[in-house]
Every structure is written in structure tokens, then in C-alpha cells.
Amino acid sequence: MSGHEKAIEAFVLASPPASDSEAASDHSPNANSPDSPTVVNREWSTKASFWRWFHPNDGPAERRLVTKLDVSILAFACAGFWSLYIDRGMYNNAYISGMKEDLQFYGNQYVQINSIFLIGYAVSIIPLTLINTRAPPQIVIPVCMAVWGLATSLGARAQSYGELAGYRFLVGLGEGAFFPSIHYVFGSWYRPDELARRSGLFYVAGSVGTISTGFLAGRIYADLDGALGHAAWRWMYLVGGVIALPIALFGILTFPGTPQHPNKRLFREDELALARARLAAMGRRSTRKASLVFSLSSVRRFVGRWHVWVLVPWSIVYQQGYLAMLQGTYTLWIKSVAGSHHYSTATVNNLTAVPPCAAIVAIVLFAWVADRFGVRARLPLFALAHTVAFLGLVAFVAYDHSPFAYKWFGVAVSNVENAMVPVMYSWANLICTDDAEERAFVLSAMLAFAMAFNSWVPILSMPTVEAPRYFKGYLVCLLMQPVALALAFLVDYLHRREVQKKARAAGDEAEGSA
């Protein structure tokens, strides 16, 4: 009998059939032996600490395993996402720090390069994320990271709009798979009651990257402008890209991969057996290594369920709701008021850190509430995020009639809707929990199609020549808030119905076998 089979057998033998009272309690102390994997979808005790990291029923061996996973996954994931947002944000900061004038940008070329970047991003997401189901993620993800780091650094030598556009396309190709691939890895190791907090901390790293970009760009402008004969904006690209390279090497050495393709330098066989037993307890029993060729039957399986047809449109609408933030329009507004409020270029760069600072608070709070209260918390959290985003967008839709302080409120809360993305992707991970390939496909498709829309919608709704008012763009973002919330309710309804259907089928099967 293999170690995996022994771990599952130990789990089954240690878990006697629950009585009705035990079934009603998701945290029954008799549900597990101390070192066995715990049952999924349990509500936490009302007496449990809100900030508790482990579930009260987690045994010593499981806590050691989860701690090792947290350190190995989150260290690389957070460092990589931090670097990604630095590389992405350097374009906006370089633009307001002299690049526009040096490369003679005109018309809508600022937003056009953003769209070119997003095209590269969108086309790479699905194929590269799916590769993680067939090849070691500890190799695939760091290689992609090295590509975007090198391409960002090459931006320092750009002499024209066209050359920079080519480099930004390559940055997009490298970055595309990172976010959904990390979420795929999260879903490959963690239980449902563990997912949102890890996803939230991962997402915080992006906000920290945005904050770091503002402060880093400010210091580069102050200290390196003209150094070795190069303008500050060129140093921004060079420094931002170089940061990614050692993190990529770190990932190759320390990222755990998945239970199907583990980094065996990190785990003993008994730890992998326990990890796979945790997956078995969640209904994920396939640990086989598949070939790199995807069959047509796999694609038919993906598109034959409601998951892709609802989750992907939801993601598209959701991202259109905070498209203004993604396009850096708030940065351009801060620059537009710099003269009248006596902001220096360094100060403008520093002020771009305000929205991500607010986002960090929202991300952590939303993620902990989602894990602590489970399914009950999802819709109220989405309603709160969309309401705050709606109120902030009103300040810019009514640009000529809203006071300066209200606009700053809109800037400060511009990332709050974005703060629910970890909860959204954690939810999608759970919805597709039974099929690893579908999970990778749906997670990547959610991002890919949203980014595909992001590559052309801003050209129509947020042309650079309309900065900083962007009436059409802000109006689109505002109108997406109620639509995205309605889709969240639809996802909740369909997911509940599916769970109930599976429960009835399991009950019928149990009765038939009896």
C-alpha cells in the first residue's frame, strides 16, 4: 500500500460516522485524529478567535504541513506579485516623469501602449496556466517571471513609441500566467476555509508593489535623474526589471509546485501523503501526471458546465468596474492638479501610494471575514465593495460638480472593489474543486477574457486626450457596479444549487449501496 493510500485509510478509520448532532457541528472534535486532514467546508466556532490562522481541529502534523506550505508558497508568490506590480506601475510613473516628452508621445499613445501590453497579457494566460497542470509550476512560473523582468529592463533603452510598445507586449506575455497560476497552486494545496486568507495576503503584495512603485519612482527621480547620462524614467524601467530576476531564481529553488508535480527538495513522502489525503477529503482524488497534450474531451468537459459560462462574464464585468484604476487614470488626475496644489513630480509619484494603502486594509479585512464566516459572508462583502466603489466613482462622473475633497475620496477608495478579487478567485477555486484541469482553465479564462476586454474598451471609453475627466470611462465603471453585484448573486444561486444536487446524488448512492 502506498503512503498516499495509507494516509487516506488512516483518515477514514479515524473518522467514524457522524451523528446528527455531529453533522450539524462543522468543528466536531471527534471528526479527526490529531494528525489527520480535517473535513472541508466547516464553519468556525463562534468562540474561535477572528484572527486565528489554523482551524481549532487541525492536528500537529497538519499544522506543520500548512506552515511549510505558507512559507514556501507565500514567500515566492508575494515577492513575485510585488515585483509584477512594480514592473507594471513603472510605465505609469515613467510617463509622468519625462518619458512622454522624451519619446514624443501624442494623442492616445499612452492608452494604446497599455492596450498592447494587455493583448500580450491576455493571449498568454490560458495556455501558460494550463501548462501548470502538466508541468512543474516551480519551473513554469519563474521562467515567465524572468521574461517579464528582462522585458521591463529593456524599456530603459527604448528610443521610440514603437520600440517601447514591443517591450511592453513582451512584459504582458510574461506576466499573463502569474496570477491565475498562483491561484491554481493555492487551490491544489489548501482547504476551502484556508483559501481566502492566503489569496488575500498574496493580493496585498500587489498593493504593496503599487505603493513601492510610487515611492521607488520618487526616489529614482530625485537621486538618479541624469545619472550616467540617463533620464530618471529609464532608470525606473531598469531597476524595476532587475528586481524580478533574483525572485525568479528563488522561485525555482523554493516554490512547492503542486501535489502532482511537487518540489521534492521541500517535502518528505509522508508530508506529500498527508497533502494528498487532504485533497482526497475535498473530493480531489486524481494525482496522476498527464501528458502535455490536451484532449478535445477535456475542452468539451470545461464548456459543458455552467462554471465557465457564468464565472468568465462575471470576471469581465467585474474588471470593467475598476478599469479606471487599472488604466492609471487616477495618477493622471493627481498630475493634473499638481500645478494648482504645488505638487512636485516626486510628490505626485508618492501620492500614487494612497489608493493601494487603503486597499491593503480592505483586502485583509475582506479575506479574513470570507474565511471566518464562509458562504454567509460572500454576498454582503461584494455588496459593500460595490457600494463603496459606486460612491467613489460618482465623484469623477460628476467631475465639474464634485469638490476636490470628494475626488480625493474617490481616489482613495478606487482599489476597494479590486480588494474583493481574492474572494472571487477563491470562490471560483471552490466551484471547480472536483476537476484540476477545469480549475486551471476557468481561473485563467476569467482573467484572459477580462484582459482581452481591457485591451480595447479603454481606447473607446478612456482616450488619453480626455484626461483627466474621462467621463465615458468613469460612467462605464459606475454602471458595472450593479451588474457585477447581480452576477455575484447568480453565481451564489447556481453554486448552492450544484452543491445541493451533489448532496442528493451522494445520498441516493449511499441508499443504493445500503
XYZ file of C-alpha atoms in Angstrom:
514
model
C 0.000 0.000 0.000
C 1.399 3.424 -0.974
C 1.983 6.247 1.528
C -0.887 8.141 -0.091
C -3.270 5.215 0.363
C -2.162 4.714 3.971
C -2.824 8.361 4.784
C -6.312 8.182 3.296
C -7.021 4.927 5.138
C -5.848 6.481 8.419
C -8.128 9.443 7.799
C -11.128 7.230 7.086
C -10.536 4.944 10.079
C -10.052 7.925 12.385
C -13.374 9.441 11.312
C -16.363 7.376 12.465
C -19.788 8.102 11.010
C -21.114 11.343 12.431
C -24.298 11.519 14.396
C -26.896 14.114 13.506
C -25.575 16.438 16.177
C -22.018 15.984 14.969
C -23.041 16.588 11.380
C -24.627 19.840 12.434
C -21.369 20.921 14.033
C -18.699 21.613 11.435
C -15.954 21.513 14.012
C -16.733 18.323 15.904
C -13.668 17.357 17.939
C -14.211 13.692 17.062
C -14.088 14.256 13.350
C -10.370 13.736 13.061
C -7.408 12.169 14.727
C -4.822 14.800 15.727
C -2.690 14.245 12.657
C -5.408 13.561 10.104
C -6.631 16.023 7.489
C -9.726 17.916 8.539
C -13.081 17.929 6.800
C -13.793 20.791 4.435
C -16.480 23.490 4.462
C -16.724 23.737 8.243
C -17.949 26.841 9.992
C -15.621 28.128 12.661
C -16.744 28.125 16.273
C -18.214 31.440 17.372
C -15.695 31.318 20.216
C -12.752 30.965 17.853
C -10.525 33.990 17.513
C -11.289 36.042 14.412
C -7.595 36.247 13.552
C -6.815 32.576 14.259
C -4.593 31.175 11.488
C -5.307 27.450 11.903
C -8.648 25.762 12.387
C -9.046 24.511 16.007
C -9.259 20.897 14.755
C -6.007 20.966 12.792
C -3.618 18.393 14.240
C 0.132 18.955 14.802
C 1.220 17.243 11.583
C -1.316 19.157 9.531
C -0.277 22.456 11.105
C 3.363 21.741 10.317
C 2.449 20.940 6.720
C 0.313 24.062 6.319
C 3.057 26.217 7.851
C 5.589 24.810 5.386
C 3.156 25.466 2.532
C 2.512 29.007 3.726
C 6.204 29.829 3.893
C 7.141 28.235 0.578
C 4.099 29.379 -1.434
C 3.518 32.843 0.008
C 7.183 33.862 0.096
C 7.609 33.461 -3.659
C 4.030 34.369 -4.607
C 4.064 37.615 -2.632
C 7.560 38.593 -3.753
C 6.646 37.830 -7.358
C 3.359 39.754 -7.258
C 5.129 42.681 -5.606
C 7.664 42.669 -8.437
C 4.917 42.322 -11.061
C 3.159 45.456 -9.839
C 6.432 47.360 -9.719
C 7.141 46.443 -13.344
C 3.572 47.242 -14.354
C 3.436 50.503 -12.414
C 6.761 51.798 -13.714
C 5.071 52.528 -17.049
C 2.647 54.973 -15.423
C 5.339 56.583 -13.298
C 7.801 56.801 -16.187
C 5.120 58.510 -18.282
C 4.699 61.336 -15.750
C 8.460 61.554 -15.134
C 9.656 62.622 -18.572
C 9.085 59.633 -20.865
C 6.133 61.302 -22.585
C 8.306 64.206 -23.665
C 11.458 62.201 -24.497
C 9.633 59.685 -26.710
C 7.288 62.371 -28.070
C 4.014 60.659 -27.168
C 0.946 62.299 -28.662
C -2.781 61.669 -28.910
C -3.870 58.369 -27.396
C -0.494 56.625 -27.466
C -0.390 56.308 -23.661
C -3.549 54.179 -23.557
C -2.570 52.376 -26.775
C 0.608 51.003 -25.186
C -1.461 49.867 -22.214
C -3.700 48.019 -24.675
C -0.710 46.408 -26.424
C 0.558 45.227 -23.037
C -2.884 43.771 -22.254
C -3.039 41.929 -25.590
C 0.219 40.151 -24.747
C -1.104 39.511 -21.259
C -4.419 38.082 -22.477
C -3.039 35.729 -25.141
C -0.579 34.065 -22.738
C -2.897 33.470 -19.780
C -4.822 30.327 -20.737
C -2.065 28.257 -22.431
C 0.593 29.023 -19.833
C -1.751 28.430 -16.885
C -2.917 25.108 -18.339
C 0.704 24.025 -18.695
C 0.878 24.062 -14.882
C -1.460 21.052 -14.824
C 1.060 19.079 -16.922
C 4.476 20.533 -15.999
C 6.111 21.667 -12.727
C 4.811 25.142 -11.756
C 8.081 25.744 -9.893
C 9.719 25.925 -13.334
C 6.941 27.407 -15.480
C 6.090 30.384 -13.260
C 9.673 31.573 -12.526
C 10.608 31.345 -16.229
C 7.645 33.576 -17.077
C 8.806 35.948 -14.362
C 12.304 36.149 -15.817
C 10.782 37.038 -19.203
C 8.803 39.965 -17.835
C 11.775 41.188 -15.771
C 14.101 41.226 -18.782
C 11.464 42.860 -20.994
C 10.838 45.578 -18.395
C 14.551 46.354 -18.181
C 14.747 46.618 -21.969
C 12.293 49.517 -21.726
C 15.220 51.581 -20.446
C 16.774 51.571 -23.924
C 13.606 52.469 -25.856
C 14.101 55.268 -28.371
C 10.606 55.385 -29.844
C 6.954 54.667 -29.181
C 7.086 51.537 -31.358
C 10.126 50.069 -29.604
C 8.602 50.610 -26.166
C 5.318 49.070 -27.352
C 7.209 45.905 -28.353
C 8.851 45.630 -24.947
C 5.551 46.167 -23.139
C 3.958 43.405 -25.238
C 6.702 41.036 -24.031
C 6.117 42.154 -20.438
C 2.454 41.228 -20.882
C 3.356 37.801 -22.284
C 5.492 37.090 -19.231
C 3.048 38.415 -16.647
C -0.109 36.813 -18.013
C 0.023 33.416 -16.323
C 1.346 34.523 -12.934
C -1.884 35.479 -11.149
C -4.105 32.536 -12.214
C -1.222 30.076 -11.841
C -0.661 31.097 -8.230
C -4.389 30.717 -7.550
C -4.287 27.294 -9.194
C -1.460 26.305 -6.840
C -3.399 27.678 -3.848
C -6.375 25.527 -4.797
C -4.111 22.499 -5.200
C -2.961 22.548 -1.558
C -5.434 24.442 0.632
C -8.882 23.660 2.053
C -11.845 25.969 1.366
C -11.615 27.554 4.831
C -7.919 28.340 4.217
C -8.080 29.801 0.723
C -9.313 33.389 1.038
C -6.764 34.472 3.647
C -3.836 33.137 1.616
C -5.272 34.684 -1.533
C -5.758 37.949 0.346
C -2.181 38.090 1.601
C -0.982 37.288 -1.911
C -3.093 40.126 -3.277
C -1.815 42.524 -0.608
C 1.613 42.092 -2.182
C 0.267 43.693 -5.365
C -0.871 46.749 -3.420
C 2.484 46.862 -1.645
C 4.080 46.739 -5.097
C 1.986 49.697 -6.228
C 2.960 51.615 -3.088
C 6.605 50.677 -3.576
C 6.436 51.808 -7.191
C 5.313 55.280 -6.184
C 7.969 55.701 -3.518
C 10.674 53.955 -5.568
C 9.919 56.089 -8.612
C 10.027 59.192 -6.406
C 13.474 58.263 -5.067
C 14.788 57.347 -8.520
C 13.585 60.686 -9.896
C 15.197 62.560 -7.007
C 18.502 60.642 -6.912
C 19.166 59.157 -10.364
C 17.786 61.668 -12.865
C 20.707 62.330 -15.190
C 22.967 59.684 -13.597
C 25.379 58.237 -16.192
C 23.629 60.422 -18.738
C 20.245 58.669 -18.446
C 16.886 60.201 -17.575
C 15.112 59.067 -14.399
C 12.373 57.248 -16.296
C 14.963 54.961 -17.928
C 16.353 54.062 -14.505
C 12.789 53.236 -13.395
C 12.499 50.535 -16.047
C 15.985 49.181 -15.372
C 15.582 48.953 -11.592
C 12.052 47.541 -11.823
C 13.068 44.783 -14.212
C 16.231 43.754 -12.377
C 14.234 43.230 -9.162
C 12.307 40.356 -10.793
C 15.328 38.226 -11.728
C 16.569 37.039 -8.301
C 12.955 36.415 -7.252
C 12.550 34.124 -10.276
C 15.628 32.135 -9.221
C 14.278 31.996 -5.667
C 11.052 30.502 -7.036
C 12.837 27.723 -8.913
C 14.563 26.703 -5.682
C 11.776 27.121 -3.113
C 8.312 27.124 -4.746
C 6.476 23.862 -3.859
C 4.701 23.248 -7.168
C 1.579 21.082 -6.754
C 0.939 17.635 -5.226
C 1.022 16.243 -8.789
C 4.347 17.986 -9.572
C 5.931 18.669 -6.170
C 9.283 20.225 -5.453
C 10.716 17.149 -3.735
C 13.534 19.163 -2.193
C 10.931 20.617 0.171
C 8.703 17.688 1.176
C 9.111 14.260 2.698
C 6.949 11.436 1.375
C 4.774 11.407 4.494
C 4.094 15.138 4.051
C 3.077 14.621 0.439
C 0.852 11.717 1.506
C -0.861 13.945 4.068
C -1.278 16.717 1.495
C -2.859 14.289 -0.967
C -5.121 12.915 1.752
C -6.319 16.473 2.385
C -7.151 16.699 -1.305
C -8.960 13.372 -1.165
C -11.070 14.717 1.697
C -12.105 17.529 -0.638
C -13.022 15.128 -3.422
C -9.811 15.604 -5.421
C -8.526 12.084 -5.876
C -6.642 12.315 -9.145
C -2.903 12.602 -8.627
C -1.802 11.273 -11.983
C 0.646 13.152 -14.178
C -0.933 13.793 -17.543
C 0.761 14.369 -20.879
C 1.272 17.853 -22.256
C -1.398 17.264 -24.925
C -4.930 18.364 -24.042
C -7.713 16.253 -25.495
C -10.850 17.565 -27.138
C -12.850 15.747 -24.472
C -11.225 17.958 -21.836
C -12.374 21.103 -23.627
C -15.875 19.657 -24.035
C -15.912 18.919 -20.323
C -14.975 22.513 -19.483
C -17.614 24.117 -21.690
C -20.338 21.623 -20.766
C -20.749 23.082 -17.285
C -22.164 26.422 -16.175
C -18.896 27.412 -14.492
C -17.115 28.912 -17.478
C -20.285 30.498 -18.911
C -21.044 32.439 -15.734
C -17.708 32.955 -13.989
C -15.968 34.358 -17.071
C -18.654 37.007 -17.840
C -18.706 37.892 -14.140
C -14.953 38.475 -14.215
C -15.239 40.597 -17.369
C -17.930 42.828 -15.884
C -16.137 42.969 -12.551
C -12.894 44.196 -14.096
C -14.687 46.792 -16.168
C -15.887 48.152 -12.827
C -12.359 49.107 -11.767
C -10.879 49.671 -15.214
C -10.118 53.295 -14.355
C -7.786 52.129 -11.615
C -6.124 49.598 -13.937
C -5.528 52.271 -16.569
C -3.831 54.667 -14.148
C -6.397 57.437 -14.675
C -6.201 58.496 -11.037
C -2.450 59.023 -11.419
C -3.143 61.356 -14.338
C -5.712 63.244 -12.240
C -3.155 63.750 -9.457
C -0.704 65.084 -12.037
C -3.384 67.399 -13.469
C -3.884 69.115 -10.100
C -0.169 69.203 -9.259
C 0.331 72.734 -10.538
C -2.558 74.338 -8.671
C -1.673 72.500 -5.454
C 2.122 72.855 -5.799
C 2.917 69.132 -6.007
C 6.419 68.327 -7.247
C 6.973 65.374 -9.581
C 8.361 63.376 -6.648
C 5.282 64.254 -4.577
C 2.966 63.143 -7.394
C 4.794 59.806 -7.507
C 4.454 59.455 -3.728
C 0.734 60.323 -3.729
C 0.020 57.415 -6.072
C 0.573 55.226 -2.987
C -2.670 56.413 -1.323
C -5.157 54.026 -3.076
C -3.141 50.830 -2.521
C -2.667 51.731 1.160
C -6.450 51.810 1.561
C -6.707 48.610 -0.477
C -4.407 46.704 1.881
C -6.766 47.313 4.795
C -9.773 46.242 2.700
C -8.063 43.125 1.289
C -7.027 41.787 4.691
C -10.417 42.512 6.263
C -12.423 41.019 3.371
C -10.249 37.888 3.175
C -10.417 37.153 6.901
C -14.177 37.712 7.013
C -14.642 35.425 3.983
C -12.704 32.559 5.603
C -14.112 33.159 9.078
C -17.799 33.269 8.105
C -17.684 31.277 4.867
C -20.576 31.319 2.430
C -22.647 33.660 4.615
C -20.153 36.487 4.135
C -19.609 36.465 0.371
C -22.623 38.401 -0.889
C -22.568 41.038 1.904
C -18.875 41.641 1.201
C -19.474 42.049 -2.532
C -22.393 44.397 -1.814
C -20.196 46.519 0.469
C -17.335 46.695 -2.039
C -19.599 47.659 -4.943
C -21.396 50.310 -2.875
C -18.148 51.985 -1.813
C -16.816 51.815 -5.389
C -20.056 53.308 -6.731
C -19.864 56.259 -4.323
C -16.227 56.893 -5.219
C -16.918 56.836 -8.958
C -19.726 59.386 -8.611
C -17.056 61.968 -7.730
C -15.491 61.611 -11.186
C -18.662 61.065 -13.195
C -19.868 64.394 -11.764
C -16.403 65.891 -12.313
C -17.451 69.528 -12.664
C -19.787 69.412 -9.680
C -17.847 67.425 -7.079
C -15.479 69.144 -4.626
C -11.752 68.467 -4.533
C -12.019 66.533 -1.235
C -14.709 64.246 -2.690
C -12.458 63.490 -5.660
C -9.691 62.536 -3.247
C -12.173 60.211 -1.545
C -12.813 58.646 -4.963
C -9.074 58.200 -5.482
C -8.575 56.704 -2.007
C -11.309 54.055 -2.447
C -10.540 53.315 -6.107
C -8.976 49.963 -5.144
C -11.710 48.784 -2.764
C -13.654 46.816 -5.394
C -10.355 45.337 -6.526
C -9.845 44.165 -2.934
C -12.566 41.534 -3.423
C -10.672 39.794 -6.233
C -9.041 37.272 -3.821
C -12.503 36.287 -2.585
C -13.752 35.972 -6.178
C -10.902 33.695 -7.263
C -11.062 31.656 -4.057
C -14.751 31.113 -4.743
C -14.020 30.047 -8.330
C -11.386 27.645 -6.974
C -14.040 26.020 -4.780
C -16.673 25.884 -7.515
C -14.285 23.954 -9.779
C -12.766 21.907 -6.964
C -13.536 18.483 -8.469
C -11.566 18.931 -11.710
C -7.962 20.198 -11.688
C -7.833 20.873 -15.431
C -11.132 22.731 -15.373
C -9.923 24.736 -12.389
C -6.842 25.884 -14.288
C -8.905 26.591 -17.409
C -11.634 28.585 -15.650
C -9.242 30.595 -13.462
C -7.130 31.520 -16.477
C -10.144 32.184 -18.715
C -11.628 34.539 -16.111
C -8.523 36.677 -16.299
C -7.785 36.202 -20.010
C -11.179 37.322 -21.300
C -11.337 40.191 -18.818
C -7.937 41.389 -20.016
C -8.997 40.934 -23.638
C -11.820 43.394 -22.996
C -9.438 45.656 -21.111
C -7.243 45.859 -24.215
C -9.882 47.654 -26.333
C -12.538 49.122 -24.037
C -10.209 51.883 -22.706
C -9.408 53.023 -26.242
C -13.095 53.854 -26.657
C -14.032 54.906 -23.135
C -10.779 56.411 -21.816
C -8.862 58.052 -24.676
C -5.818 59.889 -23.344
C -6.970 63.165 -24.893
C -9.924 63.189 -22.467
C -7.698 63.110 -19.368
C -8.303 63.770 -16.555
C -12.119 63.876 -16.867
C -12.705 60.570 -18.674
C -16.478 60.969 -18.366
C -17.314 57.951 -20.546
C -14.776 55.757 -18.793
C -15.888 56.588 -15.274
C -19.539 56.194 -16.285
C -18.845 52.693 -17.641
C -17.117 51.771 -14.371
C -20.044 53.116 -12.356
C -22.672 51.235 -14.384
C -20.761 47.973 -13.990
C -21.147 48.033 -10.190
C -24.817 46.887 -10.001
C -24.333 44.466 -12.923
C -21.359 42.782 -11.231
C -23.278 42.523 -7.959
C -26.235 40.899 -9.739
C -23.861 38.339 -11.285
C -22.444 37.585 -7.830
C -25.975 36.711 -6.693
C -26.364 34.476 -9.764
C -23.093 32.657 -9.010
C -24.222 32.128 -5.426
C -27.569 30.683 -6.566
C -26.006 28.318 -9.112
C -23.296 27.163 -6.722
C -25.794 26.437 -3.943
C -27.975 24.503 -6.376
C -24.993 22.476 -7.574
C -23.898 21.642 -4.020
C -27.428 20.518 -3.143
C -27.599 18.384 -6.288
C -24.312 16.661 -5.408
C -25.521 16.069 -1.856
C -28.733 14.449 -3.114
C -26.773 12.290 -5.553
C -24.420 11.182 -2.779
C -27.394 10.366 -0.566
C -29.071 8.337 -3.296
C -25.821 6.460 -3.942
C -25.456 5.688 -0.237
C -29.031 4.398 -0.060
C -28.485 2.263 -3.151
C -25.327 0.672 -1.760
C -27.101 0.012 1.561
